[in-house]
Tab-separated table of C-alpha atoms in Angstrom:
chain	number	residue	atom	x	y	z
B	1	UNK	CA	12.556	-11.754	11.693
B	2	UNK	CA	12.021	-11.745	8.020
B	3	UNK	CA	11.993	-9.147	6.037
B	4	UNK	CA	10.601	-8.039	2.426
B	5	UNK	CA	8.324	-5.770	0.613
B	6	UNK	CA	4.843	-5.719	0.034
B	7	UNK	CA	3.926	-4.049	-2.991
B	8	UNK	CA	0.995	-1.397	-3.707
B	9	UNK	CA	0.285	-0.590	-7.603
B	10	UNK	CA	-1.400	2.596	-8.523
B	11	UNK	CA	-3.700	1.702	-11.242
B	12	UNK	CA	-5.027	4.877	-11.524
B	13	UNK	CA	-2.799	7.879	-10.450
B	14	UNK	CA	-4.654	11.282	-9.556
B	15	UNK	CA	-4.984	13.233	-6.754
B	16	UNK	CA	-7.417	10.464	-5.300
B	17	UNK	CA	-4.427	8.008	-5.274
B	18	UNK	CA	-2.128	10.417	-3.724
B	19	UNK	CA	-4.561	10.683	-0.937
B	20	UNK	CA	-5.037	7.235	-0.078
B	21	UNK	CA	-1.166	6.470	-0.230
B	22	UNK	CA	-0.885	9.461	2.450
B	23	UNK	CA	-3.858	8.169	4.831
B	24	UNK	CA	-2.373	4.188	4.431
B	25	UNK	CA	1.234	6.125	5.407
B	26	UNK	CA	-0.280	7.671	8.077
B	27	UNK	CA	-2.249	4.982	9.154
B	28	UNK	CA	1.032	2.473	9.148
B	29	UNK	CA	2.570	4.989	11.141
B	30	UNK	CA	5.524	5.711	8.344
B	31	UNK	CA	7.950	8.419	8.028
B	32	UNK	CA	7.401	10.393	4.873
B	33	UNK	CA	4.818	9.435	1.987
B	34	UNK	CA	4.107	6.348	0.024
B	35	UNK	CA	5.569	7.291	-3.762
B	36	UNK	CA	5.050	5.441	-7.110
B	37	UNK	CA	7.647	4.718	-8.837
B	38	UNK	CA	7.391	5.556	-12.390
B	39	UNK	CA	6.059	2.067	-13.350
B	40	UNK	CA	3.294	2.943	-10.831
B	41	UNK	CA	4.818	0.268	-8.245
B	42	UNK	CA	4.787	1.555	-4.484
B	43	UNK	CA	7.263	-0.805	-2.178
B	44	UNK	CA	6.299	-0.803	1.662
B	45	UNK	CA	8.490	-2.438	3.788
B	46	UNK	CA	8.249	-4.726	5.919
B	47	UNK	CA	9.069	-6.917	8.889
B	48	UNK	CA	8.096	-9.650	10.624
B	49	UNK	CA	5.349	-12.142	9.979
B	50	UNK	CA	4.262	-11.458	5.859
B	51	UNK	CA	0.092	-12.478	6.663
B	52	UNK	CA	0.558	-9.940	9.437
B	53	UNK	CA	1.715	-7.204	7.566
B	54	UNK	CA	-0.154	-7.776	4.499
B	55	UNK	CA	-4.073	-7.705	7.033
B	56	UNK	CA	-2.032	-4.769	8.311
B	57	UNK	CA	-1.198	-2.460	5.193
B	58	UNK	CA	-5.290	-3.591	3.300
B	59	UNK	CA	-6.820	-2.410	7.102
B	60	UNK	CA	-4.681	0.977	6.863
B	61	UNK	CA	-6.091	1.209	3.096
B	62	UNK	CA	-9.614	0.272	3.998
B	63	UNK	CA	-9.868	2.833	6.460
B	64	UNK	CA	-8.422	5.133	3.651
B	65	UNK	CA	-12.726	4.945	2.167
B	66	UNK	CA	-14.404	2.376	0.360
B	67	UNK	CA	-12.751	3.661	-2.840
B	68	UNK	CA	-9.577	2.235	-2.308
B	69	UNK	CA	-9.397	-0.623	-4.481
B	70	UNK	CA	-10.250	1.395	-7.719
B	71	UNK	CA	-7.063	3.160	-7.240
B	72	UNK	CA	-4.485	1.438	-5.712
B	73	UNK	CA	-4.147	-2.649	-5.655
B	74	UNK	CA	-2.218	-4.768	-2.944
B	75	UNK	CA	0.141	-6.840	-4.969
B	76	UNK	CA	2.156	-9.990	-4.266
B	77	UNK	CA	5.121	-9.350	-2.362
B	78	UNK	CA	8.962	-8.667	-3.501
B	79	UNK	CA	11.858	-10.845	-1.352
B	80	UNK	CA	15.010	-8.887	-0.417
């Protein structure tokens, strides 16, 4: 199984960004919240087939409200 990081970037932090992090946690059935780092990166974890995960994690954010994208953007992945 492979395994990397797909990475989130919170464009513009607020409480709205906060909120879609927690649903797309929730959603992806993680323990504890998705956190920016202080560049505003978020790494989520992954493993198993990348395309998989990737339709996965923008589904969970999608359901999140059709706001999504001016907050938070699905970035390229990070190898480990």
């Amino acid at each position: 199984m492979a395994h990397g990081a797909l990475t989130l970037y919170v464009k513009n932090p607020g409480h709205r960004a906060d909120e879609i992090l927690s649903h797309t946690a929730t959603e992806l059935g993680l323990e504890g919240a998705l956190s920016p780092a202080d560049d505003g990166f978020v790494r989520v974890g992954l493993t198993g087939n990348y395309a998989a995960s990737r339709d996965e994690l923008e589904r969970a954010l999608q359901t999140s409200g059709p706001d999504w994208h001016q907050h938070v953007q699905l970035s390229s992945p990070r190898a480990e």
